[in-house]
Coordinates of C-alpha atoms and ligand atoms in Angstrom, one line a residue:
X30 CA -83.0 143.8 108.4
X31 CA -83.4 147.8 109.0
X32 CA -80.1 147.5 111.4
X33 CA -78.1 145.3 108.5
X34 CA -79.1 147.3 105.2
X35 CA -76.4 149.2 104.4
X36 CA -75.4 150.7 100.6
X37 CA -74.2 147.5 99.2
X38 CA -77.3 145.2 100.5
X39 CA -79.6 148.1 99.5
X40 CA -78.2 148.5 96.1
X41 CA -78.1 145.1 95.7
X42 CA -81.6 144.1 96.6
X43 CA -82.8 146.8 94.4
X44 CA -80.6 146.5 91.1
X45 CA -81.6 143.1 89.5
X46 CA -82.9 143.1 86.5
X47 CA -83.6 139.5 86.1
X48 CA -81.3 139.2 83.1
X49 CA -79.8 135.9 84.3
X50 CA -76.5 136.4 82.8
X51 CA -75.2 135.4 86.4
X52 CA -77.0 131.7 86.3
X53 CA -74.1 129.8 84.8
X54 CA -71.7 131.6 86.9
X55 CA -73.1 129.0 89.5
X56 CA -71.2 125.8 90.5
X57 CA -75.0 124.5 92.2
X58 CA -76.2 125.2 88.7
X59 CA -74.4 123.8 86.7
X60 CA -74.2 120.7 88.4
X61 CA -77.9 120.8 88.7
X62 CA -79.2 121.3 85.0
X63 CA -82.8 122.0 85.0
X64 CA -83.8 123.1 88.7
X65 CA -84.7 126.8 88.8
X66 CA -84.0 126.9 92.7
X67 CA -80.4 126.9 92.2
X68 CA -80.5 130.1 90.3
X69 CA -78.9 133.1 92.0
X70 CA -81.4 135.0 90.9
X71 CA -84.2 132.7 92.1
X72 CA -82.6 132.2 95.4
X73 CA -81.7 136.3 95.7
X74 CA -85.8 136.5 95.1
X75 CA -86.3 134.9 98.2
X76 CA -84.8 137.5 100.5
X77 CA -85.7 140.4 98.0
X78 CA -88.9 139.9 98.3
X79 CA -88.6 140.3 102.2
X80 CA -87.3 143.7 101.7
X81 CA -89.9 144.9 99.5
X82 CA -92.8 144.1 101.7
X83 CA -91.0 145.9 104.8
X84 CA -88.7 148.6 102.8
X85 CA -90.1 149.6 99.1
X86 CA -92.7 151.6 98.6
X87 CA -93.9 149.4 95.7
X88 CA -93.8 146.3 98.0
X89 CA -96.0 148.2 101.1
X90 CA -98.5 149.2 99.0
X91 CA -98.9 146.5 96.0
X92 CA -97.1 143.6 97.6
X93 CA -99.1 141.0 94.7
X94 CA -97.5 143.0 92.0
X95 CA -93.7 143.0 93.0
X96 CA -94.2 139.7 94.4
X97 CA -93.6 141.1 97.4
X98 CA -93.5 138.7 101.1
X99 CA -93.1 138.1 104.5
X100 CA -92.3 135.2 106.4
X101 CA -95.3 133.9 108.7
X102 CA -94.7 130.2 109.2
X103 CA -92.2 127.6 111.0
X104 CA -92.1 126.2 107.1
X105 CA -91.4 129.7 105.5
X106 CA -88.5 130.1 107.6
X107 CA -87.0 126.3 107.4
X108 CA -87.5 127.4 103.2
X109 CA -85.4 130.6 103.8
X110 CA -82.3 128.7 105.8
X111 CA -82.6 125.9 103.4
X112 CA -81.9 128.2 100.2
X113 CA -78.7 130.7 102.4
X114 CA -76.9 127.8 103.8
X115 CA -77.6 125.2 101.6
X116 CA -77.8 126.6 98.7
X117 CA -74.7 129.0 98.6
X118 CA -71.5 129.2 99.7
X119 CA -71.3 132.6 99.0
X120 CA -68.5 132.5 96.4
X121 CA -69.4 135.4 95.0
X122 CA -68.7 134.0 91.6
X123 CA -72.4 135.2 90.5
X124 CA -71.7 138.8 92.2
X125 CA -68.4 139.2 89.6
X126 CA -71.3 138.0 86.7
X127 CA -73.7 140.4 87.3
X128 CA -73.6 143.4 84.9
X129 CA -75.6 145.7 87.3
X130 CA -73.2 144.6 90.5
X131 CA -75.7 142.8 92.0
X132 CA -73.7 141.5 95.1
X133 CA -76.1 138.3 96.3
X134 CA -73.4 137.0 98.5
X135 CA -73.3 139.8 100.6
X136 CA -77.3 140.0 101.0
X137 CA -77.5 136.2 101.7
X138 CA -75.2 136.6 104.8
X139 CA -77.1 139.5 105.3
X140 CA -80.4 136.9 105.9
X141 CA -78.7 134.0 107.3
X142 CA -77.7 136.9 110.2
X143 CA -81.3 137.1 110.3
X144 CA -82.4 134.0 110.8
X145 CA -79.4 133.4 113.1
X146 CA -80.8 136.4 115.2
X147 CA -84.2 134.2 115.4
X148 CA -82.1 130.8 116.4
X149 CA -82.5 129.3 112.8
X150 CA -79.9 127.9 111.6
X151 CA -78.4 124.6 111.0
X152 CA -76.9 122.7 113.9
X153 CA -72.8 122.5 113.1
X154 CA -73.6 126.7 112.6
X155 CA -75.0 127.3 115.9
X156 CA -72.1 124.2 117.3
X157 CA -69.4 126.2 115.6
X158 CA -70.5 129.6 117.0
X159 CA -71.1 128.6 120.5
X160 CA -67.4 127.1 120.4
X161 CA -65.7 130.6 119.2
X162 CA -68.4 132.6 121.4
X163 CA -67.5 130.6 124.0
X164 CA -64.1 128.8 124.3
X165 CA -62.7 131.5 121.8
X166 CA -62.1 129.4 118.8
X167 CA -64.2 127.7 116.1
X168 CA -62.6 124.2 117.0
X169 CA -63.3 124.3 120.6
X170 CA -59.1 123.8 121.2
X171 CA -58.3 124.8 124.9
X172 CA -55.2 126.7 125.9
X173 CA -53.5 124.1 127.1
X174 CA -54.3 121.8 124.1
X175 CA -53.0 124.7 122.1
X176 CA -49.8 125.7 123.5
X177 CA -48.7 122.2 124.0
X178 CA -48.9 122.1 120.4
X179 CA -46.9 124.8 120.5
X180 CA -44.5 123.2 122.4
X181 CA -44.4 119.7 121.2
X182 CA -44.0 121.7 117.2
X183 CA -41.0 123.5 118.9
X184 CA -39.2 120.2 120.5
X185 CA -39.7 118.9 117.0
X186 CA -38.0 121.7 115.0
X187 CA -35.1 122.1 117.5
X188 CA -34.1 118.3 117.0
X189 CA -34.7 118.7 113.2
X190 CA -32.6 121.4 113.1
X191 CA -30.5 120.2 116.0
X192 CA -30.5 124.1 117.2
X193 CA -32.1 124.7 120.7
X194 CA -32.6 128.4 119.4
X195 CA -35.6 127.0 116.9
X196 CA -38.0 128.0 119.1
X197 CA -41.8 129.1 118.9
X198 CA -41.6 131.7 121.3
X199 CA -45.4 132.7 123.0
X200 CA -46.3 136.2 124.4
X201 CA -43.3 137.9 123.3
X202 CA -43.2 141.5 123.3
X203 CA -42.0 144.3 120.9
X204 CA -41.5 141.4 117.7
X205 CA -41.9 142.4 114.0
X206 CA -44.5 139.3 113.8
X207 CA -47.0 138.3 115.6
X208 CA -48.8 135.1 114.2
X209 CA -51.9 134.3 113.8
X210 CA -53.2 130.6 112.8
X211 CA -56.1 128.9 112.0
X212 CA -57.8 126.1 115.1
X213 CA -57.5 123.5 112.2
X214 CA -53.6 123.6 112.2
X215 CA -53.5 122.5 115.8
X216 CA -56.1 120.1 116.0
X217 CA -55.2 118.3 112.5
X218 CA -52.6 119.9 110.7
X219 CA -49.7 121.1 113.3
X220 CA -47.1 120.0 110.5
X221 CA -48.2 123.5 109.1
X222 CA -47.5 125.4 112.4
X223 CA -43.9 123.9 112.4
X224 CA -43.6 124.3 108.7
X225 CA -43.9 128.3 109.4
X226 CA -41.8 128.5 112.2
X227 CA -38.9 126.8 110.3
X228 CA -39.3 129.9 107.8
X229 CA -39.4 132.6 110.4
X230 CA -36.1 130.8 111.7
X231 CA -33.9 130.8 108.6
X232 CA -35.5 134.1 107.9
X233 CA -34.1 135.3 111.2
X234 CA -37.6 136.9 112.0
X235 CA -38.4 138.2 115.2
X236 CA -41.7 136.9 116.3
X237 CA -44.1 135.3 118.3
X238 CA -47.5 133.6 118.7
X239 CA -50.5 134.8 121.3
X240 CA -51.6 132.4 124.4
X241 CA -55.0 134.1 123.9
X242 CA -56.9 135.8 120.8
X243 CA -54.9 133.6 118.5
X244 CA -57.6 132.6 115.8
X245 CA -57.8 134.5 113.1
X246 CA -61.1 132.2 111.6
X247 CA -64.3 134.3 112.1
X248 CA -67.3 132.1 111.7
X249 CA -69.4 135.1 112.0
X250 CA -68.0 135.7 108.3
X251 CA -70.2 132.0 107.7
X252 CA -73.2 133.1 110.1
X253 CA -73.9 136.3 109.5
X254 CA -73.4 137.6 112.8
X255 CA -71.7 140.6 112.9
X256 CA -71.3 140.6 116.7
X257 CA -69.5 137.5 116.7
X258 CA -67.1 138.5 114.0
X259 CA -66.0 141.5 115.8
X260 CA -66.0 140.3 118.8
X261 CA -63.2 137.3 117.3
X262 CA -61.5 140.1 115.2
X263 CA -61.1 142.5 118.4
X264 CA -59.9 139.7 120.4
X265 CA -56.9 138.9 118.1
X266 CA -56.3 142.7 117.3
X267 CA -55.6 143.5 121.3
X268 CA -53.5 140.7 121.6
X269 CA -51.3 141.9 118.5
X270 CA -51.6 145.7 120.1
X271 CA -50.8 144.3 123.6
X272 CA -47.6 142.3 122.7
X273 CA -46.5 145.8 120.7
X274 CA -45.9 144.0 117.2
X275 CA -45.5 145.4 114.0
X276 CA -47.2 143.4 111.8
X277 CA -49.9 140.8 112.4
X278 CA -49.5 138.0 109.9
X279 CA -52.5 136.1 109.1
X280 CA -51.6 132.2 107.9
X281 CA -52.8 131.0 104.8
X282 CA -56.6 130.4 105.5
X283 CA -59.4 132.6 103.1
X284 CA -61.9 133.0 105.6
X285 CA -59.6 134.0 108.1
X286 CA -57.7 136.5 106.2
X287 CA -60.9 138.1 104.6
X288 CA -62.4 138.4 107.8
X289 CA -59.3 139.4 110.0
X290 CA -57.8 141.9 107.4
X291 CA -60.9 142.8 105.2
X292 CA -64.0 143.0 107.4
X293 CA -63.3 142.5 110.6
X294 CA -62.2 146.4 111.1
X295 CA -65.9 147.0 110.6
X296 CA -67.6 144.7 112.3
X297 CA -66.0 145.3 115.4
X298 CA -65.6 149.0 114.5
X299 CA -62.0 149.0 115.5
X300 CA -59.3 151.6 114.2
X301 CA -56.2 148.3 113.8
X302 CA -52.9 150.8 114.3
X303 CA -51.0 147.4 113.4
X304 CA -50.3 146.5 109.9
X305 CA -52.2 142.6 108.8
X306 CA -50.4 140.6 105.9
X307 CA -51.5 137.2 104.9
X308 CA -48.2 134.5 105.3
X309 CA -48.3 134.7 101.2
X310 CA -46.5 137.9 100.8
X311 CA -44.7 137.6 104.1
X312 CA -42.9 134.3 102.5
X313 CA -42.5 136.1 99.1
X314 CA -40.8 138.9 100.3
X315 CA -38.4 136.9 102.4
X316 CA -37.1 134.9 99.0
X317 CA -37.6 138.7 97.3
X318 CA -35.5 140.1 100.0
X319 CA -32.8 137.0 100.0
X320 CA -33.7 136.1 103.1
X321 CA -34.6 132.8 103.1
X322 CA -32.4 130.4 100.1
X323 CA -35.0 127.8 98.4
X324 CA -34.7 125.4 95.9
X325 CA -37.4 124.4 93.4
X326 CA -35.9 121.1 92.6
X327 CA -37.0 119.7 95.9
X328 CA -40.9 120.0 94.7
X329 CA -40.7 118.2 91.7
X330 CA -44.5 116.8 91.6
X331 CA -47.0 118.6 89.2
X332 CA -48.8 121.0 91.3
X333 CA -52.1 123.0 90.0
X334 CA -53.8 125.9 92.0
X335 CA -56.8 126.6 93.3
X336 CA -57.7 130.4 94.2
X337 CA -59.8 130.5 97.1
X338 CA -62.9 132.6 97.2
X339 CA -62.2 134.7 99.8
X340 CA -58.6 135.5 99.1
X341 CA -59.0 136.4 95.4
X342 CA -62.2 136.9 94.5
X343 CA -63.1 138.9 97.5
X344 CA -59.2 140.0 98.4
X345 CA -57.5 140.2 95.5
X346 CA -54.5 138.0 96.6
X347 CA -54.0 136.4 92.9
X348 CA -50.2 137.2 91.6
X349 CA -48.6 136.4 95.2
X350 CA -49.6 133.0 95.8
X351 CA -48.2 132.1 91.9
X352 CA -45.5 134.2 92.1
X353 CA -44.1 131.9 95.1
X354 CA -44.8 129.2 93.5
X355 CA -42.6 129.3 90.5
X356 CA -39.9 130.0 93.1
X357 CA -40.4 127.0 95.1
X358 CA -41.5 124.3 92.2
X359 CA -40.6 123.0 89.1
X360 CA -44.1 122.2 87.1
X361 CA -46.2 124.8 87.9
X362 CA -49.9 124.1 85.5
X363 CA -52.7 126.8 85.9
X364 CA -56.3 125.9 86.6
X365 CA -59.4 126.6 84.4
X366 CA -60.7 129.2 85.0
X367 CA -58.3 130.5 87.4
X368 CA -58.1 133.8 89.8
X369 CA -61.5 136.0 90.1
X370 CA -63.2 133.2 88.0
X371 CA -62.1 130.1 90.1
X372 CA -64.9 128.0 91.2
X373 CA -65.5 127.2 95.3
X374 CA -64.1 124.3 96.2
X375 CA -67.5 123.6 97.8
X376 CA -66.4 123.9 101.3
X377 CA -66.7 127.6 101.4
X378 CA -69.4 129.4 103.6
X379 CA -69.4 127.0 106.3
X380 CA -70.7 124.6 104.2
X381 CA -68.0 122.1 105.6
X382 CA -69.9 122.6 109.0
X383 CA -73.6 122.1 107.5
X384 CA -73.5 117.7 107.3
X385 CA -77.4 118.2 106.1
X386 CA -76.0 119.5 103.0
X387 CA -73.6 117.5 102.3
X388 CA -75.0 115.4 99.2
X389 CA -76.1 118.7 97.7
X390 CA -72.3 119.9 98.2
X391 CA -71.0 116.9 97.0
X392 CA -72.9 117.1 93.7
X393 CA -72.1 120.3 92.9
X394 CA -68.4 119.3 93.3
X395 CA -68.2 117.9 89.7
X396 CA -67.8 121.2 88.7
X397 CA -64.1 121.7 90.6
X398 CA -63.5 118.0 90.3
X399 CA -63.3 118.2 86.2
X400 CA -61.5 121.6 86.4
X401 CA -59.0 119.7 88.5
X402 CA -58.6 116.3 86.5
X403 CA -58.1 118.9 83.4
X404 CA -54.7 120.1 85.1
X405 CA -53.0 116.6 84.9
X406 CA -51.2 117.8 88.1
X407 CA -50.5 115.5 91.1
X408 CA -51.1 117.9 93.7
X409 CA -53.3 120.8 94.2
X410 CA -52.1 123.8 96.1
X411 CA -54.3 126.3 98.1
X412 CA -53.7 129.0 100.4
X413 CA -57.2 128.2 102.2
X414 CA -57.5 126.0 105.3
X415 CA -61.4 125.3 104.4
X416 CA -60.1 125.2 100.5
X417 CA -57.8 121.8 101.9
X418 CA -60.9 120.1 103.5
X419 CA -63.0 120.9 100.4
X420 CA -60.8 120.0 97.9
X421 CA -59.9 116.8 100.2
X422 CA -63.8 115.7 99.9
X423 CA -64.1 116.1 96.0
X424 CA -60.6 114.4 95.2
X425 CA -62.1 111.6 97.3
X426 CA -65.9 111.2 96.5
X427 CA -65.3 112.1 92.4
X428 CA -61.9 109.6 93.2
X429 CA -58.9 111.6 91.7
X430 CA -55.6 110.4 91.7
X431 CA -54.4 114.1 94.0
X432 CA -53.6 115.4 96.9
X433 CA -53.8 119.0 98.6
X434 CA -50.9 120.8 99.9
X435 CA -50.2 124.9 101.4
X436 CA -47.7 127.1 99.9
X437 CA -46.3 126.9 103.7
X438 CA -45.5 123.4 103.0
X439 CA -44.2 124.2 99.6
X440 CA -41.7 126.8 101.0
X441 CA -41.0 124.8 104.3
X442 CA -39.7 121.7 101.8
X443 CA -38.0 124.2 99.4
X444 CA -35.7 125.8 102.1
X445 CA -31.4 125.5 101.7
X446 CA -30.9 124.4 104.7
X447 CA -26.7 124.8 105.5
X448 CA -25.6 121.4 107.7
X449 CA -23.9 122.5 110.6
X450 CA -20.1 121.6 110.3
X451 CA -19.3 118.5 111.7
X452 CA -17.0 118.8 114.2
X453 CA -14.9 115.2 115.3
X454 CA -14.3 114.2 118.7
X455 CA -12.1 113.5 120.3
Ligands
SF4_502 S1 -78.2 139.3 89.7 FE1 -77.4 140.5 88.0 S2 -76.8 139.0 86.4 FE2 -78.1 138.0 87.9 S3 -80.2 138.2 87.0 FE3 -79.9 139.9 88.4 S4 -79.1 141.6 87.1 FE4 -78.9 139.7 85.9
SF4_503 S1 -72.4 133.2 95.7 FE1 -71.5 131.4 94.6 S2 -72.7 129.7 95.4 FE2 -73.9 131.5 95.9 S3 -75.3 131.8 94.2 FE3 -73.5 133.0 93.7 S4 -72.2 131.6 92.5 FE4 -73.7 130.3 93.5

């Protein structure tokens, strides 16, 4: 804990003032009337008190009257993991709530890198990590597995498009782009890998995608483990600095934009010399800029929005995502409450990888399955990877008549495409 306190943790653990004002701001709250335990404050407690009994004066000397504590037993610590993961998804909705900006988010990631260090954690955590230690992603998708994606995304495009030129090009050197994607696009979602390259075509982009260092995800966001998170941030930052682009564009994914463009600097303590954008602006500005033609009238569903946690609340990527949507759909409806007050889809924080807690999570989806069913919309759109499994879970366990879509997807459908001229034979 001594190497992890830093100004924000330290302020944090010390600034509570048990008002409870944040206790509503909870999704596991209020989906859980009457249990304490779900209380931010209650679960903050639990590491605070940690830190008194090592790091405040009061704690050291009159631990029974700050209620201060160590952990001592196998049970102790199973107690501690079951309140970080399972308890919080660290939203950070509560942190926003808190009048004396009390961060709890960042101090719970702050102990479940603790208890990490010590090898507690739950299983699909330490399965997760060993994948992007190890085989350099969080999905455990090889390099062949990947680029043949690649390639079989490409063949599609080119006959779509009937233009041999559609191409995803890998490795190339000295392009404006270089994208980034999340494992869960190859592995179940490759529609959106061909969806973006059908922009950057009609955009006329030049760019490319990495054979290596190509996930921008970064569990160690999730775990807590700084040394994995820089280690995945540095790994996509050489690549980017290596193929001399100018601009590393992050696809929509929360997580993976927080971590890639937000912390990950930090946590690998890495100067980045190469500009980071999330796909979201880089679409905008190509309809800003006139260079790519789309049509609204080709999304005529009802589409809502969800803001995930990590790009707005912890980004501030709110205005973009709705500013492209007006341009590329016809029945735009907001959400309740919307942008820095949006409530986690449920999946955030790992907790899509944690199946112990998956009632609890489940449960505590009422509170984003009402907001939903409240839009009326037919679809729900969200720039979030994660965000599209969560959402995916509550529309089907609270059994709403929805579905989930990307702003890539959007865009991709939206595009004035010219036919080619047809030209008779002879
Ligand atoms: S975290 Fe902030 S809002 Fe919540 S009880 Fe403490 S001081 Fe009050
Ligand atoms: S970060 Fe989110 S899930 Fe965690 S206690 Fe705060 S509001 Fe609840």
């Amino acid at each position: 804990m001594r190497q992890k306190l830093n100004r924000q943790i330290t302020g944090s653990l010390v600034a509570c003032v048990h008002c409870g004002l944040c206790t509503d701001s909870c999704h596991y709250v209020q989906a859980n009337p009457g249990d304490p335990t779900y209380a931010p404050a209650y679960k903050a407690d639990k590491i605070r008190k940690l830190f008194k009994r090592h790091f405040d004066w009061t704690g050291r000397i009159f631990p029974w009257w700050v209620k201060a504590g160590s952990v001592f037993t196998d049970e102790d610590l199973e107690e501690l993991k079951d309140t970080v993961f399972g308890k919080c998804t660290n939203c950070r909705r509560c942190s926003i709530n808190c009048p004396m900006g009390v961060d709890y988010a960042t101090f719970n990631r702050m102990a479940r890198g603790l208890l990490v260090s010590v090898g507690i954690m739950p299983e699909g955590v330490a399965v997760v990590s060993k994948d992007q230690w190890e085989v350099g992603n969080q999905m455990g998708v090889l390099k062949e597995e990947y680029l043949e994606t690649l390639e079989w995304m490409a063949e599609e495009l080119q006959d779509e498009l009937d233009d041999p030129k559609a191409d995803i090009p890998i490795d190339r050197p000295d392009c404006n782009v270089i994208y980034s994607i999340n494992p869960r696009e190859v592995k179940y979602d490759p529609r959106s890998i061909s969806d973006a390259a059908k922009i950057f075509y009609f955009a006329g982009e030049s760019w490319t995608m990495p054979s290596e260092g190509w996930d921008m995800t970064n569990f160690g966001l999730f775990s807590g483990d700084d040394a994995l998170g820089g280690s995945v941030a540095r790994r996509l930052y050489e690549q980017a600095i290596e193929l001399r682009a100018k601009k590393l564009v992050i696809s929509e994914c929360g997580h993976g934009y927080r971590s890639t463009r937000c912390e990950g600097p930090n946590w690998a303590q890495f100067n980045m010399p190469v500009e980071m954008e999330s796909s979201v602006i880089t679409m905008l500005r190509y309809i800003n800029d006139g260079r790519i033609k789309v049509d609204k009238t080709k999304n005529t569903e009802s589409v809502t929005f969800h803001d995930s946690c990590n790009n707005a609340r912890s980004c501030g990527l709110f205005e973009e995502p709705r500013e492209l949507l007006r341009h590329v759909v016809t029945d735009f409806r907001e959400m309740y409450p919307n942008r820095a007050e949006n409530y986690c889809c449920t999946g955030g924080g790992g907790a899509m990888s944690m199946a112990e807690y998956t009632p609890r999570r489940l449960k505590s989806g009422i509170v984003k399955a009402n907001q939903l069913k409240a839009t009326g919309a037919k679809v729900v759109v969200t720039s979030c990877h994660n965000c599209v499994d969560g959402l995916t879970d509550v529309i089907r366990h609270y059994k709403l008549d929805m579905k989930v879509t990307q702003l890539v997807n959007l865009v991709a459908n939206a595009l004035v495409v010219k036919k080619k001229a047809a030209v008779p034979v002879g």
